[in-house]
Short mmCIF file of C-alpha atoms in Angstrom, two decimals:
data_model
loop_
_atom_site.label_atom_id
_atom_site.label_comp_id
_atom_site.label_asym_id
_atom_site.label_seq_id
_atom_site.Cartn_x
_atom_site.Cartn_y
_atom_site.Cartn_z
CA MET F 602 -15.34 38.71 29.77
CA PRO F 603 -16.16 36.90 33.80
CA VAL F 604 -16.88 40.46 35.85
CA SER F 605 -16.82 39.15 39.44
CA THR F 606 -18.29 40.19 41.98
CA PHE F 607 -15.20 41.73 43.69
CA THR F 608 -13.50 42.79 41.17
CA THR F 609 -17.11 44.70 40.46
CA LEU F 610 -18.20 45.54 44.73
CA THR F 611 -13.99 46.96 45.17
CA ARG F 612 -13.65 49.05 41.68
CA ALA F 613 -17.77 51.04 43.07
CA MET F 614 -15.52 51.51 46.53
CA LYS F 615 -12.53 52.93 44.64
CA ILE F 616 -11.70 56.72 45.34
CA TRP F 617 -11.03 57.11 41.36
CA THR F 618 -7.81 59.21 39.65
CA ARG F 619 -6.33 59.84 36.38
CA LEU F 620 -2.63 59.15 35.56
CA PRO F 621 -0.79 61.91 34.99
CA ILE F 622 -0.79 62.74 30.91
CA ARG F 623 3.17 63.37 29.47
CA GLY F 624 2.68 67.59 29.02
CA LYS F 625 -0.14 67.61 32.06
CA GLU F 626 -0.06 68.10 35.23
CA PRO F 627 -1.54 65.67 37.95
CA MET F 628 -4.56 65.71 38.76
CA SER F 629 -5.01 68.11 42.31
CA VAL F 630 -5.52 66.02 44.77
CA PRO F 631 -7.30 67.22 48.75
CA GLU F 632 -3.63 66.28 50.66
CA SER F 633 -6.44 64.56 53.40
CA ASP F 634 -6.50 62.31 50.98
CA HIS F 635 -3.64 61.48 49.99
CA LEU F 636 -4.06 58.51 51.97
CA SER F 637 -7.61 57.06 50.73
CA ILE F 638 -7.44 57.78 47.32
CA ARG F 639 -6.33 54.71 44.81
CA THR F 640 -5.14 54.37 40.62
CA GLU F 641 -6.17 51.26 38.81
CA ARG F 642 -4.72 50.62 35.97
CA ASP F 643 -6.61 48.12 33.35
CA VAL F 644 -5.05 45.55 31.85
CA THR F 645 -6.46 43.48 29.66
CA GLY F 646 -5.91 44.17 26.60
CA TRP F 647 -2.46 44.23 26.82
CA SER F 648 -2.20 40.75 28.68
CA THR F 649 -3.90 39.75 25.48
CA ASP F 650 -1.33 40.24 23.78
CA LYS F 651 1.07 39.46 26.16
CA LEU F 652 -0.31 36.26 26.87
CA LYS F 653 -0.47 35.42 22.84
CA GLU F 654 2.94 36.28 23.06
CA LEU F 655 4.38 34.39 24.72
CA LEU F 656 2.21 30.93 23.91
CA LEU F 657 2.20 30.72 20.26
CA GLY F 658 5.09 29.01 18.87
CA LEU F 659 6.09 27.24 22.19
CA ARG F 660 8.00 24.03 20.48
CA VAL F 661 9.10 20.79 22.73
CA GLU F 662 9.96 17.35 20.38
CA GLY F 663 11.04 13.93 21.51
CA LEU F 664 11.94 10.41 19.56
CA GLU F 665 8.35 10.67 18.21
CA GLY F 666 8.28 13.94 17.05
CA SER F 667 7.52 17.60 17.88
CA CYS F 668 4.52 19.34 19.23
CA GLU F 669 3.86 23.01 18.58
CA VAL F 670 1.65 25.66 20.62
CA THR F 671 -0.48 26.58 16.61
CA ASP F 672 -3.63 28.74 18.34
CA VAL F 673 -4.62 30.68 21.20
CA PRO F 674 -8.64 30.81 20.70
CA THR F 675 -9.82 31.84 24.06
CA LEU F 676 -8.90 33.95 26.74
CA ASP F 677 -11.49 34.54 28.83
CA GLY F 678 -11.11 36.68 31.85
CA GLU F 679 -9.85 40.22 33.36
CA ALA F 680 -6.35 41.95 34.32
CA SER F 681 -6.11 45.37 36.60
CA ILE F 682 -3.36 47.04 39.25
CA ASN F 683 -3.93 48.87 41.54
CA ASN F 684 -1.96 51.20 44.41
CA ARG F 685 -2.66 51.58 47.37
CA LYS F 686 -1.34 53.70 50.40
CA GLY F 687 2.81 53.36 47.97
CA LYS F 688 1.91 49.28 47.41
CA LEU F 689 0.98 47.80 43.07
CA ILE F 690 -1.75 45.18 43.53
CA TYR F 691 -2.52 43.32 41.55
CA PHE F 692 -5.06 41.45 39.52
CA TYR F 693 -5.43 38.80 37.33
CA GLU F 694 -8.30 35.89 36.38
CA TRP F 695 -8.31 33.70 33.32
CA ASN F 696 -8.98 31.00 31.10
CA VAL F 697 -7.05 30.16 28.47
CA LYS F 698 -7.32 28.12 25.87
CA ALA F 699 -5.20 26.65 23.45
CA THR F 700 -4.06 24.87 20.22
CA TRP F 701 -1.53 22.33 19.57
CA THR F 702 -0.20 20.35 15.86
CA GLY F 703 1.64 16.97 17.05
CA THR F 704 4.61 16.15 13.40
CA THR F 705 5.74 12.60 14.22
CA LYS F 706 9.38 11.55 12.43
CA THR F 707 7.45 10.65 8.68
CA GLY F 708 5.00 13.55 8.59
CA ILE F 709 1.69 13.20 10.01
CA LYS F 710 -0.06 15.45 11.17
CA TYR F 711 -2.22 15.63 14.85
CA LYS F 712 -3.90 17.91 16.71
CA GLY F 713 -4.48 19.11 20.44
CA ASN F 714 -6.13 20.93 22.93
CA ILE F 715 -4.49 22.75 26.25
CA GLU F 716 -6.75 23.72 28.74
CA VAL F 717 -5.31 26.01 31.72
CA PRO F 718 -9.04 27.28 33.19
CA ASN F 719 -7.50 28.81 36.57
CA LEU F 720 -4.74 31.25 35.86
CA SER F 721 -5.37 33.59 38.76
CA ASP F 722 -3.65 35.77 41.57
CA GLU F 723 -5.28 33.96 44.25
CA ASN F 724 -3.00 30.58 42.77
CA ASP F 725 -0.08 29.74 42.63
CA MET F 726 1.86 28.49 39.28
CA ASP F 727 3.19 24.88 40.93
CA ASP F 728 -0.92 25.41 41.19
CA LEU F 729 -2.32 25.50 37.67
CA ASP F 730 -4.52 23.17 35.99
CA ILE F 731 -3.46 22.27 32.59
CA SER F 732 -4.65 20.09 30.64
CA VAL F 733 -3.55 19.00 27.68
CA SER F 734 -6.14 16.62 24.38
CA LEU F 735 -6.45 15.19 21.97
CA CYS F 736 -8.85 16.82 19.24
CA LYS F 737 -11.83 14.74 19.08
CA ASP F 738 -11.64 11.41 16.22
CA GLU F 739 -7.67 11.62 16.66
CA PRO F 740 -6.54 9.10 16.40
CA ASN F 741 -4.67 7.49 19.70
CA THR F 742 -0.58 8.95 19.31
CA THR F 743 2.70 9.37 22.20
CA LEU F 744 3.82 12.87 21.61
CA THR F 745 0.07 13.61 23.63
CA GLU F 746 2.22 12.37 26.31
CA LEU F 747 5.03 14.57 25.03
CA MET F 748 2.76 17.48 25.10
CA LYS F 749 1.91 16.38 28.90
CA LYS F 750 4.99 16.04 29.88
CA GLU F 751 7.04 18.72 28.34
CA GLY F 752 5.05 20.76 26.88
CA ALA F 753 2.44 21.38 29.64
CA LYS F 754 6.18 22.73 31.22
CA LYS F 755 6.70 24.92 28.76
CA VAL F 756 2.93 26.45 29.36
CA ARG F 757 3.11 26.30 32.77
CA ALA F 758 7.33 28.62 32.35
CA ALA F 759 5.50 30.46 29.93
CA LEU F 760 2.41 31.98 31.86
CA GLY F 761 5.30 32.09 34.48
CA SER F 762 7.28 34.77 32.51
CA TYR F 763 3.47 36.21 32.12
CA VAL F 764 3.19 37.46 35.55
CA ASP F 765 6.14 38.61 35.79
CA HIS F 766 6.13 40.85 32.82
CA LEU F 767 2.96 42.32 33.71
CA LYS F 768 4.68 42.93 38.04
CA SER F 769 8.07 44.25 35.97
CA GLU F 770 6.04 46.23 33.63
CA PHE F 771 3.98 48.13 34.65
CA THR F 772 5.53 49.51 37.78
CA GLN F 773 6.75 52.53 36.49
CA GLY F 774 3.63 55.72 36.11
CA MET F 775 1.32 54.22 38.90
CA ILE F 776 3.09 56.45 41.53
CA LEU F 777 0.12 59.03 43.53
CA PRO F 778 1.92 61.82 45.29
CA THR F 779 2.09 61.33 49.26
CA ALA F 780 1.59 63.59 52.19
CA ASN F 781 4.24 65.76 51.86
CA GLY F 782 3.83 66.52 48.41
CA VAL F 783 7.17 64.24 47.12
CA ALA F 784 6.11 60.93 44.55
CA SER F 785 7.28 57.98 45.64
CA LYS F 786 8.05 55.32 43.69
CA PRO F 787 5.03 52.37 45.04
CA GLN F 788 6.33 48.50 46.26
CA PRO F 789 4.67 45.84 44.93
CA ALA F 790 2.26 44.45 47.87
CA GLN F 791 3.59 41.31 49.73
CA THR F 792 1.45 37.92 49.20
CA GLN F 793 -1.97 38.84 50.58
CA THR F 794 -4.08 36.88 52.29
CA LYS F 795 -6.33 34.79 49.73
CA VAL F 796 -9.62 35.44 50.81
CA LYS F 797 -11.68 33.03 48.58
CA VAL F 798 -16.17 34.57 47.10
CA ASP F 799 -18.09 32.75 45.00
CA LYS F 800 -16.83 34.37 41.46
CA THR F 801 -20.99 34.63 39.68
CA GLN F 802 -20.13 35.48 36.78
CA ILE F 803 -22.94 38.60 36.21
CA GLY F 804 -22.17 39.11 32.10
CA SER F 805 -19.51 38.33 29.53
CA SER F 806 -18.53 40.35 26.71
CA VAL F 807 -15.89 39.93 23.83
CA SER F 808 -12.16 41.75 25.32
CA THR F 809 -10.90 44.59 23.37
CA PRO F 810 -7.87 46.57 23.51
CA SER F 811 -7.09 49.45 26.10
CA PRO F 812 -5.72 51.85 25.46
CA SER F 813 -1.66 52.04 24.95
CA THR F 814 0.01 52.08 28.30
CA GLY F 815 2.70 53.41 27.31
CA VAL F 816 4.83 56.52 27.50
CA LYS F 817 4.84 58.60 24.94
CA ILE F 818 8.06 58.44 22.81
CA PRO F 819 10.21 60.34 20.48
CA THR F 820 9.83 58.62 17.31
CA CYS F 821 11.38 58.20 13.34
CA LYS F 822 10.17 57.77 9.54
CA PHE F 823 11.66 56.35 6.31
CA SER F 824 11.59 55.23 3.57
CA LEU F 825 13.16 51.95 0.84
CA LYS F 826 12.20 50.86 -2.42
CA GLU F 827 13.30 47.34 -3.39
CA THR F 828 12.06 45.18 -6.89
CA PHE F 829 10.91 41.77 -6.84
CA LEU F 830 11.00 39.61 -9.25
CA THR F 831 7.13 38.53 -9.40
CA SER F 832 4.41 39.57 -10.10
CA PRO F 833 2.26 41.99 -7.66
CA ASP F 834 -0.60 38.90 -6.81
CA GLU F 835 2.69 36.83 -6.18
CA LEU F 836 4.32 39.24 -3.63
CA TYR F 837 1.21 40.53 -1.91
CA ARG F 838 0.49 36.68 -0.94
CA THR F 839 3.90 36.51 -0.07
CA PHE F 840 3.72 38.91 3.11
CA ILE F 841 -0.15 37.62 4.83
CA ASN F 842 0.46 33.59 3.84
CA GLN F 843 1.73 31.45 7.09
CA ASP F 844 2.95 29.01 4.63
CA MET F 845 4.70 31.51 2.74
CA VAL F 846 6.22 33.57 5.39
CA GLN F 847 6.93 30.52 7.59
CA ALA F 848 9.36 29.08 4.60
CA PHE F 849 11.68 32.71 3.74
CA THR F 850 12.07 33.25 8.00
CA HIS F 851 12.74 29.58 8.37
CA THR F 852 10.22 28.88 11.33
CA ALA F 853 7.17 28.60 13.18
CA ALA F 854 4.53 31.55 11.68
CA VAL F 855 1.38 32.70 12.74
CA VAL F 856 -0.26 34.34 9.78
CA ASP F 857 -4.37 35.45 10.35
CA GLY F 858 -4.19 36.97 6.71
CA ASP F 859 -7.27 39.27 7.16
CA LYS F 860 -8.14 42.16 7.75
CA GLY F 861 -7.43 42.61 11.37
CA GLY F 862 -5.99 39.11 12.08
CA LYS F 863 -2.63 39.21 14.33
CA PHE F 864 1.09 37.48 12.94
CA GLN F 865 3.87 36.55 14.77
CA LEU F 866 7.12 35.07 13.67
CA LEU F 867 10.90 34.71 13.90
CA GLU F 868 9.70 32.37 17.17
CA GLY F 869 8.08 35.69 18.98
CA SER F 870 10.72 38.28 18.39
CA VAL F 871 8.14 40.26 15.33
CA ASN F 872 4.69 40.98 15.77
CA GLY F 873 0.79 42.73 14.25
CA GLU F 874 -2.01 43.62 12.74
CA PHE F 875 -2.75 43.62 9.30
CA MET F 876 -4.62 46.94 9.86
CA GLU F 877 -5.57 47.87 5.46
CA LEU F 878 -5.69 45.06 2.89
CA VAL F 879 -5.79 46.40 -0.73
CA PRO F 880 -5.75 43.06 -2.75
CA ASP F 881 -2.39 42.91 -5.24
CA GLU F 882 -1.99 46.42 -3.89
CA LYS F 883 -1.05 47.28 -0.62
CA ILE F 884 -1.30 46.07 3.21
CA VAL F 885 -1.01 48.51 5.69
CA MET F 886 0.19 47.17 9.29
CA LYS F 887 0.53 47.80 13.25
CA TRP F 888 4.23 46.48 13.36
CA ARG F 889 6.97 46.22 16.89
CA PHE F 890 10.08 44.37 18.11
CA LYS F 891 9.80 42.72 20.52
CA THR F 892 11.75 44.96 22.31
CA TRP F 893 10.06 48.37 21.84
CA PRO F 894 8.05 49.73 24.46
CA CYS F 895 5.33 47.52 25.88
CA GLU F 896 2.41 48.54 23.74
CA HIS F 897 4.24 50.80 20.80
CA TYR F 898 4.26 50.31 17.54
CA ALA F 899 5.31 50.69 13.53
CA THR F 900 2.98 51.79 11.98
CA ILE F 901 4.40 49.27 7.96
CA THR F 902 3.16 50.37 4.68
CA LEU F 903 4.14 48.52 1.92
CA ASN F 904 2.55 49.58 -1.80
CA MET F 905 3.20 47.26 -4.80
CA LYS F 906 3.63 48.98 -8.27
CA ASP F 907 3.17 46.71 -11.25
CA ARG F 908 6.61 46.85 -13.15
CA GLY F 909 6.35 44.87 -16.22
CA ASN F 910 8.33 41.68 -15.48
CA GLU F 911 8.72 42.85 -11.91
CA THR F 912 7.22 44.63 -8.89
CA GLU F 913 8.86 48.00 -7.00
CA LEU F 914 8.07 47.69 -3.67
CA LYS F 915 8.02 50.60 -0.83
CA VAL F 916 7.62 50.43 2.07
CA GLU F 917 6.78 53.35 4.27
CA CYS F 918 7.34 53.20 8.49
CA LYS F 919 6.29 55.74 10.73
CA GLY F 920 6.40 55.34 14.50
CA VAL F 921 9.62 53.79 14.74
CA PRO F 922 11.70 54.18 18.59
CA THR F 923 14.46 56.70 17.71
CA GLY F 924 17.69 54.71 17.83
CA GLU F 925 15.86 51.06 16.37
CA GLU F 926 16.57 53.37 12.38
CA ASP F 927 18.48 51.59 11.53
CA ARG F 928 17.84 47.53 13.51
CA THR F 929 14.71 48.04 11.40
CA LYS F 930 16.27 49.21 8.31
CA GLU F 931 18.35 45.76 8.36
CA GLY F 932 16.19 44.60 9.93
CA TRP F 933 13.60 44.42 6.25
CA LYS F 934 16.51 44.56 4.88
CA ARG F 935 17.44 41.16 6.38
CA TYR F 936 15.12 38.85 7.45
CA TYR F 937 11.93 39.99 4.05
CA PHE F 938 13.71 41.33 1.01
CA GLU F 939 17.12 39.58 0.73
CA ALA F 940 15.72 36.35 2.32
CA ILE F 941 12.08 36.64 -0.11
CA LYS F 942 14.81 36.93 -2.71
CA GLN F 943 16.39 34.02 -1.55
CA THR F 944 13.93 31.30 -0.85
CA PHE F 945 11.54 31.76 -4.14
CA GLY F 946 13.97 33.00 -6.45
CA PHE F 947 12.44 36.08 -6.69
CA GLY F 948 16.29 38.43 -6.61
CA ALA F 949 16.20 41.71 -8.26
CA ARG F 950 19.16 44.70 -7.50
CA LEU F 951 19.26 46.39 -4.47
CA TYR F 952 18.90 50.29 -4.78
#
């Protein structure tokens, strides 16, 4: 990710302190240092996931057809939050590149690109440069204008939502002791004078998710069992093939069916990542509802057994937030089991 000279120098001058860990006492800080100490939290990994979550699946429709954001291949940048004298200061700088697919009323498809090079704390949402274009060699289509007008509005709104989430989800936990020993909740920083700095890139690297920034929460585990009138290989493909996922969810979905591949379905209500794939036998995934605490994922393991004319599927769920067990069970039964059977004719008895 590009790192600005300003950010590098700022970090070099900071006095670091570790955030309290659940169950541990906060690090002792001399009283004379309380007013000068800073806390910084790197939220680059969270930001990458949040931006993809908000952008993927964005859709606009017109008389000519429809357009949808189908991929976000490039997110170059970084984000962090600083606590300085009880105020939170947000730093973020991103170059966003996305892909859109347009479909005419007659079924003809077109592909294009979206680029936002200046998503930054230095720019207001209205100042963002949102460039929409067709891919090279694609014939002209009126869908491009639809995406430039209506699609750009939705992209701008989604990026604004990212900033709102950034400022709301990380306020908790950025609390420092004061001179009298009483912790106070930091106030969001007022709009500060922006000093333009030459952002010379001094290096780039592939962004990697930062450690979970959420707090430890109580969780539970459970298992489900279901039988499908199909072969293990066909059932296995149902979970990792994007076209099949879109078929049984009846909505647009993004599914990268490889180890480490991300998925998002049901209009962004569910997302996760494939951690282990054993063809026709086993799938292990990180899985979460959008409404769960930030960065918290359950671990879902699907085991498929060949039972002759049918396949037995055992689903093991671990790390489900306490209180979400019934909702998660019903979600899997309704939006996976029943939907798959009704869509592909894999109907069988329910346990």
